């Protein structure tokens, strides 16, 4: 097992671009309507960021990958809502999530355009609000600046905890070969458990 861990950590160290691509995809897919509620993208980002202090990854590319992925994912969701309008809400698969749509629209009723910022930090509606913004007719010149501002806060809020966890492990005298995958795997496992509990509760209440 130890040799396998060393090999996998070595793979990340030799091919860091794969890890950066994983951060990008996690941020991008988490922002896609419905996919965002199925993929624990934030957890993956935190886990991979834990490899930064040990030199496995660099902080700036990790942040850039998270920001770019989230902007493109949110932009795609907004474009779908902007072009399809309310027809997209009654079509499959969105038609199967009336509660999530209602929660997203309630955010706009309460906060107006600033719902774009607040929703970035609310996992259940994060992937839906950009599309709802397009459906409700928010103009691009208003949506994208607010969206980018939110993402510029969201990305460090997810990357830095992982960096701090990795840094703490380094200070305890652990090297990346020893803590990298166990720490990343633990973070992913906790995130997946939380994701499963959340969806189980939603189904129980439905």
mmCIF file of C-alpha atoms in Angstrom:
data_model
loop_
_atom_site.group_PDB
_atom_site.id
_atom_site.type_symbol
_atom_site.label_atom_id
_atom_site.label_comp_id
_atom_site.label_asym_id
_atom_site.label_seq_id
_atom_site.Cartn_x
_atom_site.Cartn_y
_atom_site.Cartn_z
ATOM 1 C CA UNK A 1 0.000 0.000 0.000
ATOM 2 C CA UNK A 2 2.798 2.430 0.899
ATOM 3 C CA UNK A 3 4.506 1.837 -2.437
ATOM 4 C CA UNK A 4 1.242 2.522 -4.248
ATOM 5 C CA UNK A 5 0.783 5.775 -2.337
ATOM 6 C CA UNK A 6 4.319 6.824 -3.236
ATOM 7 C CA UNK A 7 3.663 6.028 -6.885
ATOM 8 C CA UNK A 8 0.413 8.003 -6.973
ATOM 9 C CA UNK A 9 1.922 11.019 -5.216
ATOM 10 C CA UNK A 10 4.857 10.806 -7.594
ATOM 11 C CA UNK A 11 2.427 10.807 -10.504
ATOM 12 C CA UNK A 12 0.907 14.073 -9.250
ATOM 13 C CA UNK A 13 4.370 15.575 -8.800
ATOM 14 C CA UNK A 14 5.413 14.554 -12.317
ATOM 15 C CA UNK A 15 2.148 15.468 -14.020
ATOM 16 C CA UNK A 16 0.780 18.400 -12.049
ATOM 17 C CA UNK A 17 -1.135 19.566 -15.123
ATOM 18 C CA UNK A 18 -3.530 16.653 -14.578
ATOM 19 C CA UNK A 19 -4.294 17.888 -11.085
ATOM 20 C CA UNK A 20 -4.837 21.430 -12.367
ATOM 21 C CA UNK A 21 -7.164 20.022 -15.015
ATOM 22 C CA UNK A 22 -9.039 18.155 -12.269
ATOM 23 C CA UNK A 23 -9.466 21.413 -10.311
ATOM 24 C CA UNK A 24 -10.749 23.135 -13.456
ATOM 25 C CA UNK A 25 -13.209 20.333 -14.224
ATOM 26 C CA UNK A 26 -14.412 20.182 -10.617
ATOM 27 C CA UNK A 27 -15.175 23.919 -10.627
ATOM 28 C CA UNK A 28 -16.682 23.796 -14.114
ATOM 29 C CA UNK A 29 -18.926 20.765 -13.614
ATOM 30 C CA UNK A 30 -20.076 21.941 -10.186
ATOM 31 C CA UNK A 31 -21.418 25.084 -11.874
ATOM 32 C CA UNK A 32 -23.427 23.191 -14.495
ATOM 33 C CA UNK A 33 -27.164 22.981 -13.721
ATOM 34 C CA UNK A 34 -27.972 19.750 -11.836
ATOM 35 C CA UNK A 35 -24.481 18.323 -12.332
ATOM 36 C CA UNK A 36 -23.371 20.719 -9.622
ATOM 37 C CA UNK A 37 -25.637 19.007 -7.120
ATOM 38 C CA UNK A 38 -24.268 15.576 -8.050
ATOM 39 C CA UNK A 39 -20.524 16.257 -8.155
ATOM 40 C CA UNK A 40 -18.685 17.227 -4.936
ATOM 41 C CA UNK A 41 -16.507 19.681 -6.833
ATOM 42 C CA UNK A 42 -15.734 21.899 -3.852
ATOM 43 C CA UNK A 43 -14.490 18.892 -1.884
ATOM 44 C CA UNK A 44 -12.200 17.832 -4.724
ATOM 45 C CA UNK A 45 -10.753 21.355 -4.938
ATOM 46 C CA UNK A 46 -10.063 21.467 -1.199
ATOM 47 C CA UNK A 47 -8.443 18.026 -1.309
ATOM 48 C CA UNK A 48 -6.123 18.839 -4.199
ATOM 49 C CA UNK A 49 -5.202 22.189 -2.658
ATOM 50 C CA UNK A 50 -3.838 20.250 0.318
ATOM 51 C CA UNK A 51 -0.954 19.189 -1.937
ATOM 52 C CA UNK A 52 0.244 22.785 -2.418
ATOM 53 C CA UNK A 53 2.399 23.163 0.744
ATOM 54 C CA UNK A 54 4.378 20.032 -0.092
ATOM 55 C CA UNK A 55 5.254 21.346 -3.533
ATOM 56 C CA UNK A 56 3.022 18.946 -5.418
ATOM 57 C CA UNK A 57 1.010 21.836 -6.850
ATOM 58 C CA UNK A 58 1.420 25.596 -7.066
ATOM 59 C CA UNK A 59 -1.095 27.922 -5.417
ATOM 60 C CA UNK A 60 -1.577 30.392 -8.284
ATOM 61 C CA UNK A 61 -2.413 27.773 -10.962
ATOM 62 C CA UNK A 62 -4.806 26.020 -8.551
ATOM 63 C CA UNK A 63 -6.640 29.289 -7.876
ATOM 64 C CA UNK A 64 -6.640 30.172 -11.581
ATOM 65 C CA UNK A 65 -8.028 26.760 -12.559
ATOM 66 C CA UNK A 66 -10.814 27.055 -9.969
ATOM 67 C CA UNK A 67 -11.707 30.609 -11.023
ATOM 68 C CA UNK A 68 -11.693 29.922 -14.766
ATOM 69 C CA UNK A 69 -13.649 26.690 -14.402
ATOM 70 C CA UNK A 70 -16.312 28.349 -12.242
ATOM 71 C CA UNK A 71 -16.651 31.353 -14.568
ATOM 72 C CA UNK A 72 -17.074 29.154 -17.644
ATOM 73 C CA UNK A 73 -19.501 26.828 -15.872
ATOM 74 C CA UNK A 74 -21.638 29.674 -14.566
ATOM 75 C CA UNK A 75 -21.446 31.351 -17.959
ATOM 76 C CA UNK A 76 -22.775 28.231 -19.651
ATOM 77 C CA UNK A 77 -25.639 27.991 -17.165
ATOM 78 C CA UNK A 78 -26.491 31.667 -17.696
ATOM 79 C CA UNK A 79 -26.379 31.271 -21.489
ATOM 80 C CA UNK A 80 -28.773 28.301 -21.327
ATOM 81 C CA UNK A 81 -31.267 30.287 -19.265
ATOM 82 C CA UNK A 82 -30.818 33.444 -21.335
ATOM 83 C CA UNK A 83 -31.468 31.674 -24.647
ATOM 84 C CA UNK A 84 -34.089 29.098 -23.624
ATOM 85 C CA UNK A 85 -35.958 31.292 -21.117
ATOM 86 C CA UNK A 86 -38.618 29.611 -18.938
ATOM 87 C CA UNK A 87 -39.007 26.735 -21.398
ATOM 88 C CA UNK A 88 -35.836 25.197 -19.966
ATOM 89 C CA UNK A 89 -37.420 25.003 -16.508
ATOM 90 C CA UNK A 90 -40.301 22.862 -17.693
ATOM 91 C CA UNK A 91 -38.125 20.569 -19.820
ATOM 92 C CA UNK A 92 -36.253 17.475 -18.672
ATOM 93 C CA UNK A 93 -34.251 17.258 -16.476
ATOM 94 C CA UNK A 94 -35.071 20.596 -14.819
ATOM 95 C CA UNK A 95 -38.759 19.684 -14.619
ATOM 96 C CA UNK A 96 -37.867 17.122 -11.954
ATOM 97 C CA UNK A 97 -36.467 19.728 -9.536
ATOM 98 C CA UNK A 98 -39.270 22.220 -8.820
ATOM 99 C CA UNK A 99 -38.134 22.781 -5.212
ATOM 100 C CA UNK A 100 -34.598 23.708 -6.238
ATOM 101 C CA UNK A 101 -35.935 26.080 -8.891
ATOM 102 C CA UNK A 102 -38.300 27.670 -6.373
ATOM 103 C CA UNK A 103 -35.434 28.140 -3.888
ATOM 104 C CA UNK A 104 -33.330 29.805 -6.560
ATOM 105 C CA UNK A 105 -36.115 32.163 -7.620
ATOM 106 C CA UNK A 106 -36.780 32.968 -3.957
ATOM 107 C CA UNK A 107 -33.182 34.185 -3.663
ATOM 108 C CA UNK A 108 -33.781 36.667 -6.472
ATOM 109 C CA UNK A 109 -37.067 37.775 -4.922
ATOM 110 C CA UNK A 110 -35.239 38.486 -1.666
ATOM 111 C CA UNK A 111 -31.845 39.815 -2.797
ATOM 112 C CA UNK A 112 -32.317 40.860 -6.408
ATOM 113 C CA UNK A 113 -29.173 40.769 -8.536
ATOM 114 C CA UNK A 114 -27.025 40.152 -5.455
ATOM 115 C CA UNK A 115 -28.478 36.629 -5.362
ATOM 116 C CA UNK A 116 -25.774 35.841 -7.928
ATOM 117 C CA UNK A 117 -23.143 36.544 -5.255
ATOM 118 C CA UNK A 118 -24.892 34.852 -2.334
ATOM 119 C CA UNK A 119 -25.756 31.717 -4.322
ATOM 120 C CA UNK A 120 -22.072 31.035 -5.050
ATOM 121 C CA UNK A 121 -21.712 30.007 -1.414
ATOM 122 C CA UNK A 122 -24.937 27.967 -1.126
ATOM 123 C CA UNK A 123 -24.303 24.477 -2.467
ATOM 124 C CA UNK A 124 -27.879 23.412 -3.325
ATOM 125 C CA UNK A 125 -28.613 26.406 -5.568
ATOM 126 C CA UNK A 126 -25.094 27.305 -6.718
ATOM 127 C CA UNK A 127 -25.490 25.447 -10.001
ATOM 128 C CA UNK A 128 -29.022 26.705 -10.697
ATOM 129 C CA UNK A 129 -28.916 30.437 -9.962
ATOM 130 C CA UNK A 130 -26.855 31.450 -13.045
ATOM 131 C CA UNK A 131 -29.439 29.764 -15.274
ATOM 132 C CA UNK A 132 -32.287 31.382 -13.320
ATOM 133 C CA UNK A 133 -30.557 34.755 -13.770
ATOM 134 C CA UNK A 134 -30.707 34.206 -17.525
ATOM 135 C CA UNK A 135 -34.311 33.031 -17.384
ATOM 136 C CA UNK A 136 -35.334 36.127 -15.421
ATOM 137 C CA UNK A 137 -33.754 38.375 -18.012
ATOM 138 C CA UNK A 138 -30.752 39.699 -16.089
ATOM 139 C CA UNK A 139 -28.557 41.372 -18.738
ATOM 140 C CA UNK A 140 -25.039 39.993 -19.281
ATOM 141 C CA UNK A 141 -23.396 43.285 -18.324
ATOM 142 C CA UNK A 142 -24.975 42.928 -14.890
ATOM 143 C CA UNK A 143 -24.647 39.181 -14.360
ATOM 144 C CA UNK A 144 -20.997 38.627 -15.255
ATOM 145 C CA UNK A 145 -19.392 41.330 -13.066
ATOM 146 C CA UNK A 146 -21.347 40.107 -10.024
ATOM 147 C CA UNK A 147 -20.562 36.498 -10.902
ATOM 148 C CA UNK A 148 -16.836 37.155 -11.254
ATOM 149 C CA UNK A 149 -16.749 39.044 -7.939
ATOM 150 C CA UNK A 150 -18.437 36.103 -6.212
ATOM 151 C CA UNK A 151 -16.048 33.581 -7.755
ATOM 152 C CA UNK A 152 -12.983 35.634 -6.794
ATOM 153 C CA UNK A 153 -14.082 35.216 -3.170
ATOM 154 C CA UNK A 154 -15.359 31.651 -3.576
ATOM 155 C CA UNK A 155 -12.150 30.207 -5.037
ATOM 156 C CA UNK A 156 -9.826 31.261 -2.168
ATOM 157 C CA UNK A 157 -12.500 30.212 0.344
ATOM 158 C CA UNK A 158 -12.176 26.649 -1.000
ATOM 159 C CA UNK A 159 -8.492 26.509 -1.911
ATOM 160 C CA UNK A 160 -6.997 28.096 1.216
ATOM 161 C CA UNK A 161 -8.525 25.619 3.730
ATOM 162 C CA UNK A 162 -6.904 22.805 1.785
ATOM 163 C CA UNK A 163 -3.592 24.665 1.742
ATOM 164 C CA UNK A 164 -3.818 25.241 5.496
ATOM 165 C CA UNK A 165 -4.536 21.556 6.098
ATOM 166 C CA UNK A 166 -1.529 20.561 4.018
ATOM 167 C CA UNK A 167 0.630 23.179 5.739
ATOM 168 C CA UNK A 168 -0.391 21.878 9.164
ATOM 169 C CA UNK A 169 0.601 18.363 8.117
ATOM 170 C CA UNK A 170 3.993 19.691 6.960
ATOM 171 C CA UNK A 171 4.525 21.434 10.298
ATOM 172 C CA UNK A 172 3.833 18.163 12.099
ATOM 173 C CA UNK A 173 6.805 16.760 10.253
ATOM 174 C CA UNK A 174 4.830 14.804 7.693
ATOM 175 C CA UNK A 175 6.026 14.800 4.103
ATOM 176 C CA UNK A 176 3.815 14.927 1.055
ATOM 177 C CA UNK A 177 4.593 11.280 0.281
ATOM 178 C CA UNK A 178 3.022 10.334 3.630
ATOM 179 C CA UNK A 179 0.114 12.754 4.039
ATOM 180 C CA UNK A 180 -0.806 13.755 0.480
ATOM 181 C CA UNK A 181 -3.181 11.025 -0.592
ATOM 182 C CA UNK A 182 -4.492 10.109 2.878
ATOM 183 C CA UNK A 183 -5.336 13.759 3.583
ATOM 184 C CA UNK A 184 -6.825 14.343 0.145
ATOM 185 C CA UNK A 185 -8.724 11.069 0.345
ATOM 186 C CA UNK A 186 -10.014 11.909 3.820
ATOM 187 C CA UNK A 187 -11.271 15.315 2.703
ATOM 188 C CA UNK A 188 -12.996 13.768 -0.314
ATOM 189 C CA UNK A 189 -14.518 11.026 1.842
ATOM 190 C CA UNK A 190 -15.901 13.534 4.363
ATOM 191 C CA UNK A 191 -17.273 15.675 1.551
ATOM 192 C CA UNK A 192 -18.915 12.698 -0.141
ATOM 193 C CA UNK A 193 -20.500 11.598 3.137
ATOM 194 C CA UNK A 194 -21.860 15.106 3.687
ATOM 195 C CA UNK A 195 -23.141 15.178 0.106
ATOM 196 C CA UNK A 196 -24.846 11.788 0.560
ATOM 197 C CA UNK A 197 -26.460 12.841 3.858
ATOM 198 C CA UNK A 198 -27.727 16.059 2.289
ATOM 199 C CA UNK A 199 -29.352 14.245 -0.632
ATOM 200 C CA UNK A 200 -30.747 11.538 1.640
ATOM 201 C CA UNK A 201 -32.389 14.198 3.807
ATOM 202 C CA UNK A 202 -33.802 15.932 0.733
ATOM 203 C CA UNK A 203 -35.331 12.691 -0.508
ATOM 204 C CA UNK A 204 -36.730 11.906 2.928
ATOM 205 C CA UNK A 205 -38.427 15.310 3.084
ATOM 206 C CA UNK A 206 -39.747 15.101 -0.479
#
